[in-house]
Amino acid sequence: MEATLYLIPVTLGETEHSRVLPAYNREVILSLKHFIVENVRTARRFLKKAEPLIVIDDLRFTELNEHTSPEEVSGMLAPMAVGESVGVMSEAGCPAVADPGADVVAIAQRKGYRVVPLVGPSSILMALMASGFNGQSFAFHGYLPVEASGRAERIKALESRMYAEKETQIFIETPYRNNKLLEDFIRVCRPSTLLCVASDITCDNEFIRTRPVKEWAGKIPDLKKKPAIFLMYK
């Protein structure tokens, strides 16, 4: 069988696997011995939950994160050169989307290896689906500048782009800065601009709400320890 790079989604939070991941993913996981992951400890925990009988010590893990050098990344697909398939996993959701896994996928594509994305939850797309915003034209910007004035300028610029192009704008933030980012949207944006806040997607305490910016004032949920997606539209 052709060596394949499998992109393996994981759950968002402690959601039950059966709720968001198809059985086929488990079959793929059981066929692999090599995994590229952001964090070995959490990857091992996910795999053991996916299949309690899996022998973790028989597997080989390589970490890929923001500290990984380009030279290290280029060597991560060595098993594929001898016909062995490899799995890529993120810390949450889909690998290679707002995730360092994209670097190893790019190498696989350049080398002509088969790349197979598996079905699973994407917080970015699920938030867009539930927002009521334009799903045909949207842009994901990742993190906004940390410095206050630069962040305000960026929000204003993207709000203007959103009105001009009718394009949904999507952002994420480090959980401990979520509340501050929401406060910045309220302070900087037009009162009528629509803002969707989506947190803990697929989890028991999932929260997804779309309101005009003026209606968020004084009603900010506590998001400082929760993964969240922010979306803006007209």
JSON list of C-alpha atoms in Angstrom, two decimals:
[
{"chain": "A", "resi": 1, "resn": "MET", "atom": "CA", "xyz": [0.00, 0.00, 0.00]},
{"chain": "A", "resi": 2, "resn": "GLU", "atom": "CA", "xyz": [1.24, 3.49, -0.86]},
{"chain": "A", "resi": 3, "resn": "ALA", "atom": "CA", "xyz": [2.81, 5.39, 2.02]},
{"chain": "A", "resi": 4, "resn": "THR", "atom": "CA", "xyz": [0.35, 8.05, 3.14]},
{"chain": "A", "resi": 5, "resn": "LEU", "atom": "CA", "xyz": [0.43, 11.11, 5.36]},
{"chain": "A", "resi": 6, "resn": "TYR", "atom": "CA", "xyz": [-2.84, 11.00, 7.33]},
{"chain": "A", "resi": 7, "resn": "LEU", "atom": "CA", "xyz": [-4.12, 14.23, 8.89]},
{"chain": "A", "resi": 8, "resn": "ILE", "atom": "CA", "xyz": [-5.94, 13.02, 11.99]},
{"chain": "A", "resi": 9, "resn": "PRO", "atom": "CA", "xyz": [-8.39, 15.39, 13.74]},
{"chain": "A", "resi": 10, "resn": "VAL", "atom": "CA", "xyz": [-8.73, 15.19, 17.50]},
{"chain": "A", "resi": 11, "resn": "THR", "atom": "CA", "xyz": [-11.54, 16.28, 19.78]},
{"chain": "A", "resi": 12, "resn": "LEU", "atom": "CA", "xyz": [-12.08, 19.85, 20.93]},
{"chain": "A", "resi": 13, "resn": "GLY", "atom": "CA", "xyz": [-11.89, 19.53, 24.70]},
{"chain": "A", "resi": 14, "resn": "GLU", "atom": "CA", "xyz": [-13.18, 16.41, 26.43]},
{"chain": "A", "resi": 15, "resn": "THR", "atom": "CA", "xyz": [-15.91, 15.62, 23.91]},
{"chain": "A", "resi": 16, "resn": "GLU", "atom": "CA", "xyz": [-16.65, 11.93, 23.46]},
{"chain": "A", "resi": 17, "resn": "HIS", "atom": "CA", "xyz": [-14.90, 10.57, 20.36]},
{"chain": "A", "resi": 18, "resn": "SER", "atom": "CA", "xyz": [-18.07, 8.91, 19.05]},
{"chain": "A", "resi": 19, "resn": "ARG", "atom": "CA", "xyz": [-19.81, 12.29, 18.96]},
{"chain": "A", "resi": 20, "resn": "VAL", "atom": "CA", "xyz": [-17.40, 13.97, 16.53]},
{"chain": "A", "resi": 21, "resn": "LEU", "atom": "CA", "xyz": [-15.05, 11.38, 14.99]},
{"chain": "A", "resi": 22, "resn": "PRO", "atom": "CA", "xyz": [-16.00, 8.61, 12.53]},
{"chain": "A", "resi": 23, "resn": "ALA", "atom": "CA", "xyz": [-15.08, 4.98, 13.16]},
{"chain": "A", "resi": 24, "resn": "TYR", "atom": "CA", "xyz": [-12.83, 5.02, 10.10]},
{"chain": "A", "resi": 25, "resn": "ASN", "atom": "CA", "xyz": [-10.39, 7.31, 11.91]},
{"chain": "A", "resi": 26, "resn": "ARG", "atom": "CA", "xyz": [-9.85, 4.59, 14.49]},
{"chain": "A", "resi": 27, "resn": "GLU", "atom": "CA", "xyz": [-9.04, 2.10, 11.74]},
{"chain": "A", "resi": 28, "resn": "VAL", "atom": "CA", "xyz": [-6.41, 4.46, 10.36]},
{"chain": "A", "resi": 29, "resn": "ILE", "atom": "CA", "xyz": [-4.92, 5.09, 13.80]},
{"chain": "A", "resi": 30, "resn": "LEU", "atom": "CA", "xyz": [-4.56, 1.36, 14.41]},
{"chain": "A", "resi": 31, "resn": "SER", "atom": "CA", "xyz": [-2.66, 0.97, 11.13]},
{"chain": "A", "resi": 32, "resn": "LEU", "atom": "CA", "xyz": [0.02, 3.53, 12.02]},
{"chain": "A", "resi": 33, "resn": "LYS", "atom": "CA", "xyz": [3.27, 3.31, 13.95]},
{"chain": "A", "resi": 34, "resn": "HIS", "atom": "CA", "xyz": [4.57, 6.84, 13.30]},
{"chain": "A", "resi": 35, "resn": "PHE", "atom": "CA", "xyz": [2.96, 10.06, 14.53]},
{"chain": "A", "resi": 36, "resn": "ILE", "atom": "CA", "xyz": [3.89, 13.73, 14.22]},
{"chain": "A", "resi": 37, "resn": "VAL", "atom": "CA", "xyz": [2.27, 15.64, 17.09]},
{"chain": "A", "resi": 38, "resn": "GLU", "atom": "CA", "xyz": [2.36, 18.97, 18.91]},
{"chain": "A", "resi": 39, "resn": "ASN", "atom": "CA", "xyz": [2.67, 17.38, 22.33]},
{"chain": "A", "resi": 40, "resn": "VAL", "atom": "CA", "xyz": [3.53, 13.73, 22.96]},
{"chain": "A", "resi": 41, "resn": "ARG", "atom": "CA", "xyz": [1.74, 13.49, 26.29]},
{"chain": "A", "resi": 42, "resn": "THR", "atom": "CA", "xyz": [-1.63, 14.72, 25.01]},
{"chain": "A", "resi": 43, "resn": "ALA", "atom": "CA", "xyz": [-1.26, 12.72, 21.79]},
{"chain": "A", "resi": 44, "resn": "ARG", "atom": "CA", "xyz": [-0.69, 9.51, 23.74]},
{"chain": "A", "resi": 45, "resn": "ARG", "atom": "CA", "xyz": [-3.75, 10.26, 25.87]},
{"chain": "A", "resi": 46, "resn": "PHE", "atom": "CA", "xyz": [-5.91, 10.85, 22.78]},
{"chain": "A", "resi": 47, "resn": "LEU", "atom": "CA", "xyz": [-4.77, 7.64, 21.11]},
{"chain": "A", "resi": 48, "resn": "LYS", "atom": "CA", "xyz": [-5.39, 5.57, 24.24]},
{"chain": "A", "resi": 49, "resn": "LYS", "atom": "CA", "xyz": [-8.92, 7.00, 24.47]},
{"chain": "A", "resi": 50, "resn": "ALA", "atom": "CA", "xyz": [-9.50, 6.27, 20.78]},
{"chain": "A", "resi": 51, "resn": "GLU", "atom": "CA", "xyz": [-8.44, 2.65, 21.24]},
{"chain": "A", "resi": 52, "resn": "PRO", "atom": "CA", "xyz": [-7.85, 1.39, 24.81]},
{"chain": "A", "resi": 53, "resn": "LEU", "atom": "CA", "xyz": [-6.07, -1.73, 23.53]},
{"chain": "A", "resi": 54, "resn": "ILE", "atom": "CA", "xyz": [-3.45, 0.21, 21.57]},
{"chain": "A", "resi": 55, "resn": "VAL", "atom": "CA", "xyz": [0.13, -0.42, 22.74]},
{"chain": "A", "resi": 56, "resn": "ILE", "atom": "CA", "xyz": [1.46, 3.11, 23.08]},
{"chain": "A", "resi": 57, "resn": "ASP", "atom": "CA", "xyz": [5.04, 2.01, 23.66]},
{"chain": "A", "resi": 58, "resn": "ASP", "atom": "CA", "xyz": [5.08, 0.41, 20.20]},
{"chain": "A", "resi": 59, "resn": "LEU", "atom": "CA", "xyz": [4.49, 3.79, 18.58]},
{"chain": "A", "resi": 60, "resn": "ARG", "atom": "CA", "xyz": [7.03, 6.44, 17.56]},
{"chain": "A", "resi": 61, "resn": "PHE", "atom": "CA", "xyz": [6.29, 10.10, 18.20]},
{"chain": "A", "resi": 62, "resn": "THR", "atom": "CA", "xyz": [7.96, 13.22, 16.82]},
{"chain": "A", "resi": 63, "resn": "GLU", "atom": "CA", "xyz": [7.02, 16.64, 18.17]},
{"chain": "A", "resi": 64, "resn": "LEU", "atom": "CA", "xyz": [6.24, 19.49, 15.77]},
{"chain": "A", "resi": 65, "resn": "ASN", "atom": "CA", "xyz": [5.57, 22.88, 17.32]},
{"chain": "A", "resi": 66, "resn": "GLU", "atom": "CA", "xyz": [6.69, 26.50, 17.15]},
{"chain": "A", "resi": 67, "resn": "HIS", "atom": "CA", "xyz": [10.13, 25.52, 18.50]},
{"chain": "A", "resi": 68, "resn": "THR", "atom": "CA", "xyz": [10.84, 22.93, 15.78]},
{"chain": "A", "resi": 69, "resn": "SER", "atom": "CA", "xyz": [13.56, 23.95, 13.31]},
{"chain": "A", "resi": 70, "resn": "PRO", "atom": "CA", "xyz": [13.03, 23.65, 9.52]},
{"chain": "A", "resi": 71, "resn": "GLU", "atom": "CA", "xyz": [15.81, 21.04, 9.44]},
{"chain": "A", "resi": 72, "resn": "GLU", "atom": "CA", "xyz": [13.95, 18.87, 11.96]},
{"chain": "A", "resi": 73, "resn": "VAL", "atom": "CA", "xyz": [10.68, 19.22, 10.03]},
{"chain": "A", "resi": 74, "resn": "SER", "atom": "CA", "xyz": [12.28, 18.06, 6.81]},
{"chain": "A", "resi": 75, "resn": "GLY", "atom": "CA", "xyz": [13.35, 14.79, 8.45]},
{"chain": "A", "resi": 76, "resn": "MET", "atom": "CA", "xyz": [9.98, 13.91, 9.96]},
{"chain": "A", "resi": 77, "resn": "LEU", "atom": "CA", "xyz": [8.76, 12.11, 6.85]},
{"chain": "A", "resi": 78, "resn": "ALA", "atom": "CA", "xyz": [11.71, 9.71, 6.72]},
{"chain": "A", "resi": 79, "resn": "PRO", "atom": "CA", "xyz": [9.43, 6.68, 7.39]},
{"chain": "A", "resi": 80, "resn": "MET", "atom": "CA", "xyz": [7.49, 7.47, 4.21]},
{"chain": "A", "resi": 81, "resn": "ALA", "atom": "CA", "xyz": [10.65, 7.11, 2.13]},
{"chain": "A", "resi": 82, "resn": "VAL", "atom": "CA", "xyz": [10.69, 3.41, 3.09]},
{"chain": "A", "resi": 83, "resn": "GLY", "atom": "CA", "xyz": [6.97, 2.88, 2.53]},
{"chain": "A", "resi": 84, "resn": "GLU", "atom": "CA", "xyz": [5.58, 3.51, 6.03]},
{"chain": "A", "resi": 85, "resn": "SER", "atom": "CA", "xyz": [2.58, 5.80, 6.56]},
{"chain": "A", "resi": 86, "resn": "VAL", "atom": "CA", "xyz": [2.60, 8.63, 9.11]},
{"chain": "A", "resi": 87, "resn": "GLY", "atom": "CA", "xyz": [-0.15, 10.38, 11.08]},
{"chain": "A", "resi": 88, "resn": "VAL", "atom": "CA", "xyz": [-0.23, 14.09, 11.95]},
{"chain": "A", "resi": 89, "resn": "MET", "atom": "CA", "xyz": [-2.21, 15.33, 14.96]},
{"chain": "A", "resi": 90, "resn": "SER", "atom": "CA", "xyz": [-2.85, 18.80, 16.35]},
{"chain": "A", "resi": 91, "resn": "GLU", "atom": "CA", "xyz": [-3.51, 19.69, 19.99]},
{"chain": "A", "resi": 92, "resn": "ALA", "atom": "CA", "xyz": [-7.17, 20.31, 19.16]},
{"chain": "A", "resi": 93, "resn": "GLY", "atom": "CA", "xyz": [-9.33, 19.96, 16.08]},
{"chain": "A", "resi": 94, "resn": "CYS", "atom": "CA", "xyz": [-7.94, 19.60, 12.58]},
{"chain": "A", "resi": 95, "resn": "PRO", "atom": "CA", "xyz": [-4.18, 19.49, 11.93]},
{"chain": "A", "resi": 96, "resn": "ALA", "atom": "CA", "xyz": [-2.55, 21.90, 9.47]},
{"chain": "A", "resi": 97, "resn": "VAL", "atom": "CA", "xyz": [-5.26, 24.58, 9.92]},
{"chain": "A", "resi": 98, "resn": "ALA", "atom": "CA", "xyz": [-3.91, 27.36, 12.16]},
{"chain": "A", "resi": 99, "resn": "ASP", "atom": "CA", "xyz": [-1.44, 24.68, 13.17]},
{"chain": "A", "resi": 100, "resn": "PRO", "atom": "CA", "xyz": [2.28, 23.91, 12.60]},
{"chain": "A", "resi": 101, "resn": "GLY", "atom": "CA", "xyz": [1.29, 20.64, 10.89]},
{"chain": "A", "resi": 102, "resn": "ALA", "atom": "CA", "xyz": [0.97, 22.66, 7.69]},
{"chain": "A", "resi": 103, "resn": "ASP", "atom": "CA", "xyz": [4.76, 22.71, 7.41]},
{"chain": "A", "resi": 104, "resn": "VAL", "atom": "CA", "xyz": [5.10, 18.95, 7.20]},
{"chain": "A", "resi": 105, "resn": "VAL", "atom": "CA", "xyz": [2.14, 18.69, 4.80]},
{"chain": "A", "resi": 106, "resn": "ALA", "atom": "CA", "xyz": [3.88, 21.15, 2.48]},
{"chain": "A", "resi": 107, "resn": "ILE", "atom": "CA", "xyz": [6.98, 18.94, 2.44]},
{"chain": "A", "resi": 108, "resn": "ALA", "atom": "CA", "xyz": [4.86, 15.87, 1.71]},
{"chain": "A", "resi": 109, "resn": "GLN", "atom": "CA", "xyz": [3.25, 17.62, -1.23]},
{"chain": "A", "resi": 110, "resn": "ARG", "atom": "CA", "xyz": [6.61, 18.72, -2.61]},
{"chain": "A", "resi": 111, "resn": "LYS", "atom": "CA", "xyz": [7.88, 15.15, -2.38]},
{"chain": "A", "resi": 112, "resn": "GLY", "atom": "CA", "xyz": [4.80, 13.79, -4.12]},
{"chain": "A", "resi": 113, "resn": "TYR", "atom": "CA", "xyz": [3.56, 11.74, -1.17]},
{"chain": "A", "resi": 114, "resn": "ARG", "atom": "CA", "xyz": [-0.13, 10.89, -0.80]},
{"chain": "A", "resi": 115, "resn": "VAL", "atom": "CA", "xyz": [-1.85, 13.18, 1.73]},
{"chain": "A", "resi": 116, "resn": "VAL", "atom": "CA", "xyz": [-5.24, 12.18, 3.19]},
{"chain": "A", "resi": 117, "resn": "PRO", "atom": "CA", "xyz": [-7.24, 14.53, 5.46]},
{"chain": "A", "resi": 118, "resn": "LEU", "atom": "CA", "xyz": [-9.61, 12.68, 7.77]},
{"chain": "A", "resi": 119, "resn": "VAL", "atom": "CA", "xyz": [-13.01, 13.95, 8.90]},
{"chain": "A", "resi": 120, "resn": "GLY", "atom": "CA", "xyz": [-13.24, 15.69, 12.27]},
{"chain": "A", "resi": 121, "resn": "PRO", "atom": "CA", "xyz": [-14.16, 18.91, 14.07]},
{"chain": "A", "resi": 122, "resn": "SER", "atom": "CA", "xyz": [-12.77, 22.28, 12.97]},
{"chain": "A", "resi": 123, "resn": "SER", "atom": "CA", "xyz": [-13.62, 25.02, 15.45]},
{"chain": "A", "resi": 124, "resn": "ILE", "atom": "CA", "xyz": [-13.08, 27.67, 12.77]},
{"chain": "A", "resi": 125, "resn": "LEU", "atom": "CA", "xyz": [-15.54, 26.18, 10.29]},
{"chain": "A", "resi": 126, "resn": "MET", "atom": "CA", "xyz": [-18.06, 25.15, 12.94]},
{"chain": "A", "resi": 127, "resn": "ALA", "atom": "CA", "xyz": [-18.09, 28.68, 14.36]},
{"chain": "A", "resi": 128, "resn": "LEU", "atom": "CA", "xyz": [-18.63, 30.08, 10.85]},
{"chain": "A", "resi": 129, "resn": "MET", "atom": "CA", "xyz": [-21.47, 27.60, 10.26]},
{"chain": "A", "resi": 130, "resn": "ALA", "atom": "CA", "xyz": [-23.24, 28.69, 13.45]},
{"chain": "A", "resi": 131, "resn": "SER", "atom": "CA", "xyz": [-22.62, 32.43, 13.16]},
{"chain": "A", "resi": 132, "resn": "GLY", "atom": "CA", "xyz": [-25.14, 33.28, 10.46]},
{"chain": "A", "resi": 133, "resn": "PHE", "atom": "CA", "xyz": [-22.40, 35.13, 8.57]},
{"chain": "A", "resi": 134, "resn": "ASN", "atom": "CA", "xyz": [-21.24, 34.92, 4.96]},
{"chain": "A", "resi": 135, "resn": "GLY", "atom": "CA", "xyz": [-19.88, 31.42, 4.40]},
{"chain": "A", "resi": 136, "resn": "GLN", "atom": "CA", "xyz": [-18.94, 32.00, 0.76]},
{"chain": "A", "resi": 137, "resn": "SER", "atom": "CA", "xyz": [-16.46, 34.78, 1.39]},
{"chain": "A", "resi": 138, "resn": "PHE", "atom": "CA", "xyz": [-14.46, 34.74, 4.61]},
{"chain": "A", "resi": 139, "resn": "ALA", "atom": "CA", "xyz": [-10.92, 35.27, 5.88]},
{"chain": "A", "resi": 140, "resn": "PHE", "atom": "CA", "xyz": [-9.20, 33.70, 8.88]},
{"chain": "A", "resi": 141, "resn": "HIS", "atom": "CA", "xyz": [-6.57, 35.99, 10.40]},
{"chain": "A", "resi": 142, "resn": "GLY", "atom": "CA", "xyz": [-5.39, 33.96, 13.37]},
{"chain": "A", "resi": 143, "resn": "TYR", "atom": "CA", "xyz": [-4.01, 36.17, 16.14]},
{"chain": "A", "resi": 144, "resn": "LEU", "atom": "CA", "xyz": [-4.25, 39.95, 16.11]},
{"chain": "A", "resi": 145, "resn": "PRO", "atom": "CA", "xyz": [-1.34, 42.10, 17.32]},
{"chain": "A", "resi": 146, "resn": "VAL", "atom": "CA", "xyz": [-0.73, 41.93, 21.08]},
{"chain": "A", "resi": 147, "resn": "GLU", "atom": "CA", "xyz": [0.14, 45.62, 21.40]},
{"chain": "A", "resi": 148, "resn": "ALA", "atom": "CA", "xyz": [-3.03, 47.65, 22.05]},
{"chain": "A", "resi": 149, "resn": "SER", "atom": "CA", "xyz": [-2.71, 50.37, 19.40]},
{"chain": "A", "resi": 150, "resn": "GLY", "atom": "CA", "xyz": [-1.66, 47.92, 16.71]},
{"chain": "A", "resi": 151, "resn": "ARG", "atom": "CA", "xyz": [-4.56, 45.61, 17.57]},
{"chain": "A", "resi": 152, "resn": "ALA", "atom": "CA", "xyz": [-7.06, 48.49, 17.42]},
{"chain": "A", "resi": 153, "resn": "GLU", "atom": "CA", "xyz": [-5.75, 49.61, 14.04]},
{"chain": "A", "resi": 154, "resn": "ARG", "atom": "CA", "xyz": [-5.96, 46.06, 12.70]},
{"chain": "A", "resi": 155, "resn": "ILE", "atom": "CA", "xyz": [-9.54, 45.62, 13.92]},
{"chain": "A", "resi": 156, "resn": "LYS", "atom": "CA", "xyz": [-10.58, 48.89, 12.28]},
{"chain": "A", "resi": 157, "resn": "ALA", "atom": "CA", "xyz": [-8.89, 47.95, 9.00]},
{"chain": "A", "resi": 158, "resn": "LEU", "atom": "CA", "xyz": [-10.53, 44.52, 8.89]},
{"chain": "A", "resi": 159, "resn": "GLU", "atom": "CA", "xyz": [-13.91, 45.97, 9.81]},
{"chain": "A", "resi": 160, "resn": "SER", "atom": "CA", "xyz": [-13.60, 48.37, 6.86]},
{"chain": "A", "resi": 161, "resn": "ARG", "atom": "CA", "xyz": [-12.62, 45.45, 4.61]},
{"chain": "A", "resi": 162, "resn": "MET", "atom": "CA", "xyz": [-15.60, 43.47, 5.86]},
{"chain": "A", "resi": 163, "resn": "TYR", "atom": "CA", "xyz": [-18.04, 46.25, 4.97]},
{"chain": "A", "resi": 164, "resn": "ALA", "atom": "CA", "xyz": [-16.41, 46.89, 1.59]},
{"chain": "A", "resi": 165, "resn": "GLU", "atom": "CA", "xyz": [-16.12, 43.26, 0.49]},
{"chain": "A", "resi": 166, "resn": "LYS", "atom": "CA", "xyz": [-18.96, 41.63, 2.49]},
{"chain": "A", "resi": 167, "resn": "GLU", "atom": "CA", "xyz": [-16.37, 39.17, 3.80]},
{"chain": "A", "resi": 168, "resn": "THR", "atom": "CA", "xyz": [-16.63, 37.47, 7.20]},
{"chain": "A", "resi": 169, "resn": "GLN", "atom": "CA", "xyz": [-13.56, 38.14, 9.35]},
{"chain": "A", "resi": 170, "resn": "ILE", "atom": "CA", "xyz": [-12.44, 35.36, 11.75]},
{"chain": "A", "resi": 171, "resn": "PHE", "atom": "CA", "xyz": [-9.96, 35.55, 14.65]},
{"chain": "A", "resi": 172, "resn": "ILE", "atom": "CA", "xyz": [-8.57, 33.52, 17.54]},
{"chain": "A", "resi": 173, "resn": "GLU", "atom": "CA", "xyz": [-6.75, 34.55, 20.70]},
{"chain": "A", "resi": 174, "resn": "THR", "atom": "CA", "xyz": [-4.84, 33.00, 23.56]},
{"chain": "A", "resi": 175, "resn": "PRO", "atom": "CA", "xyz": [-7.52, 32.12, 26.17]},
{"chain": "A", "resi": 176, "resn": "TYR", "atom": "CA", "xyz": [-6.21, 34.44, 28.88]},
{"chain": "A", "resi": 177, "resn": "ARG", "atom": "CA", "xyz": [-6.53, 37.38, 26.44]},
{"chain": "A", "resi": 178, "resn": "ASN", "atom": "CA", "xyz": [-10.01, 36.50, 25.13]},
{"chain": "A", "resi": 179, "resn": "ASN", "atom": "CA", "xyz": [-11.87, 38.93, 27.37]},
{"chain": "A", "resi": 180, "resn": "LYS", "atom": "CA", "xyz": [-9.52, 41.77, 26.46]},
{"chain": "A", "resi": 181, "resn": "LEU", "atom": "CA", "xyz": [-10.00, 41.10, 22.74]},
{"chain": "A", "resi": 182, "resn": "LEU", "atom": "CA", "xyz": [-13.78, 41.14, 23.14]},
{"chain": "A", "resi": 183, "resn": "GLU", "atom": "CA", "xyz": [-13.50, 44.44, 25.00]},
{"chain": "A", "resi": 184, "resn": "ASP", "atom": "CA", "xyz": [-11.42, 45.81, 22.12]},
{"chain": "A", "resi": 185, "resn": "PHE", "atom": "CA", "xyz": [-14.08, 44.83, 19.57]},
{"chain": "A", "resi": 186, "resn": "ILE", "atom": "CA", "xyz": [-16.69, 46.66, 21.66]},
{"chain": "A", "resi": 187, "resn": "ARG", "atom": "CA", "xyz": [-14.47, 49.73, 21.97]},
{"chain": "A", "resi": 188, "resn": "VAL", "atom": "CA", "xyz": [-13.26, 49.93, 18.36]},
{"chain": "A", "resi": 189, "resn": "CYS", "atom": "CA", "xyz": [-16.04, 48.62, 16.10]},
{"chain": "A", "resi": 190, "resn": "ARG", "atom": "CA", "xyz": [-19.20, 50.32, 14.91]},
{"chain": "A", "resi": 191, "resn": "PRO", "atom": "CA", "xyz": [-22.15, 49.65, 17.26]},
{"chain": "A", "resi": 192, "resn": "SER", "atom": "CA", "xyz": [-24.07, 47.94, 14.43]},
{"chain": "A", "resi": 193, "resn": "THR", "atom": "CA", "xyz": [-21.25, 45.57, 13.41]},
{"chain": "A", "resi": 194, "resn": "LEU", "atom": "CA", "xyz": [-22.21, 41.98, 14.15]},
{"chain": "A", "resi": 195, "resn": "LEU", "atom": "CA", "xyz": [-19.88, 39.97, 16.36]},
{"chain": "A", "resi": 196, "resn": "CYS", "atom": "CA", "xyz": [-20.13, 36.23, 16.97]},
{"chain": "A", "resi": 197, "resn": "VAL", "atom": "CA", "xyz": [-18.37, 34.64, 19.94]},
{"chain": "A", "resi": 198, "resn": "ALA", "atom": "CA", "xyz": [-18.00, 30.85, 19.89]},
{"chain": "A", "resi": 199, "resn": "SER", "atom": "CA", "xyz": [-16.32, 28.96, 22.73]},
{"chain": "A", "resi": 200, "resn": "ASP", "atom": "CA", "xyz": [-15.98, 25.32, 23.84]},
{"chain": "A", "resi": 201, "resn": "ILE", "atom": "CA", "xyz": [-17.40, 24.13, 20.52]},
{"chain": "A", "resi": 202, "resn": "THR", "atom": "CA", "xyz": [-18.76, 20.54, 20.66]},
{"chain": "A", "resi": 203, "resn": "CYS", "atom": "CA", "xyz": [-18.30, 20.46, 24.45]},
{"chain": "A", "resi": 204, "resn": "ASP", "atom": "CA", "xyz": [-21.04, 20.30, 27.09]},
{"chain": "A", "resi": 205, "resn": "ASN", "atom": "CA", "xyz": [-20.75, 24.01, 27.89]},
{"chain": "A", "resi": 206, "resn": "GLU", "atom": "CA", "xyz": [-20.64, 25.17, 24.25]},
{"chain": "A", "resi": 207, "resn": "PHE", "atom": "CA", "xyz": [-21.43, 28.86, 23.79]},
{"chain": "A", "resi": 208, "resn": "ILE", "atom": "CA", "xyz": [-22.17, 30.44, 20.39]},
{"chain": "A", "resi": 209, "resn": "ARG", "atom": "CA", "xyz": [-23.88, 33.84, 20.17]},
{"chain": "A", "resi": 210, "resn": "THR", "atom": "CA", "xyz": [-24.17, 36.51, 17.45]},
{"chain": "A", "resi": 211, "resn": "ARG", "atom": "CA", "xyz": [-25.08, 40.05, 18.48]},
{"chain": "A", "resi": 212, "resn": "PRO", "atom": "CA", "xyz": [-24.41, 43.63, 17.36]},
{"chain": "A", "resi": 213, "resn": "VAL", "atom": "CA", "xyz": [-21.33, 45.02, 19.09]},
{"chain": "A", "resi": 214, "resn": "LYS", "atom": "CA", "xyz": [-23.46, 47.47, 21.09]},
{"chain": "A", "resi": 215, "resn": "GLU", "atom": "CA", "xyz": [-25.36, 44.55, 22.65]},
{"chain": "A", "resi": 216, "resn": "TRP", "atom": "CA", "xyz": [-22.17, 42.84, 23.85]},
{"chain": "A", "resi": 217, "resn": "ALA", "atom": "CA", "xyz": [-21.31, 45.83, 26.04]},
{"chain": "A", "resi": 218, "resn": "GLY", "atom": "CA", "xyz": [-21.83, 44.87, 29.67]},
{"chain": "A", "resi": 219, "resn": "LYS", "atom": "CA", "xyz": [-22.61, 41.26, 28.71]},
{"chain": "A", "resi": 220, "resn": "ILE", "atom": "CA", "xyz": [-19.15, 39.82, 28.16]},
{"chain": "A", "resi": 221, "resn": "PRO", "atom": "CA", "xyz": [-18.97, 36.12, 29.08]},
{"chain": "A", "resi": 222, "resn": "ASP", "atom": "CA", "xyz": [-15.94, 34.97, 31.02]},
{"chain": "A", "resi": 223, "resn": "LEU", "atom": "CA", "xyz": [-13.71, 33.46, 28.32]},
{"chain": "A", "resi": 224, "resn": "LYS", "atom": "CA", "xyz": [-10.29, 33.77, 29.93]},
{"chain": "A", "resi": 225, "resn": "LYS", "atom": "CA", "xyz": [-9.76, 30.01, 30.28]},
{"chain": "A", "resi": 226, "resn": "LYS", "atom": "CA", "xyz": [-11.75, 28.84, 27.25]},
{"chain": "A", "resi": 227, "resn": "PRO", "atom": "CA", "xyz": [-10.77, 28.25, 23.61]},
{"chain": "A", "resi": 228, "resn": "ALA", "atom": "CA", "xyz": [-12.77, 30.72, 21.54]},
{"chain": "A", "resi": 229, "resn": "ILE", "atom": "CA", "xyz": [-13.35, 31.92, 17.98]},
{"chain": "A", "resi": 230, "resn": "PHE", "atom": "CA", "xyz": [-14.40, 35.49, 17.15]},
{"chain": "A", "resi": 231, "resn": "LEU", "atom": "CA", "xyz": [-16.19, 36.39, 13.90]},
{"chain": "A", "resi": 232, "resn": "MET", "atom": "CA", "xyz": [-17.18, 39.80, 12.55]},
{"chain": "A", "resi": 233, "resn": "TYR", "atom": "CA", "xyz": [-19.69, 40.68, 9.85]},
{"chain": "A", "resi": 234, "resn": "LYS", "atom": "CA", "xyz": [-22.08, 43.41, 8.73]}
]
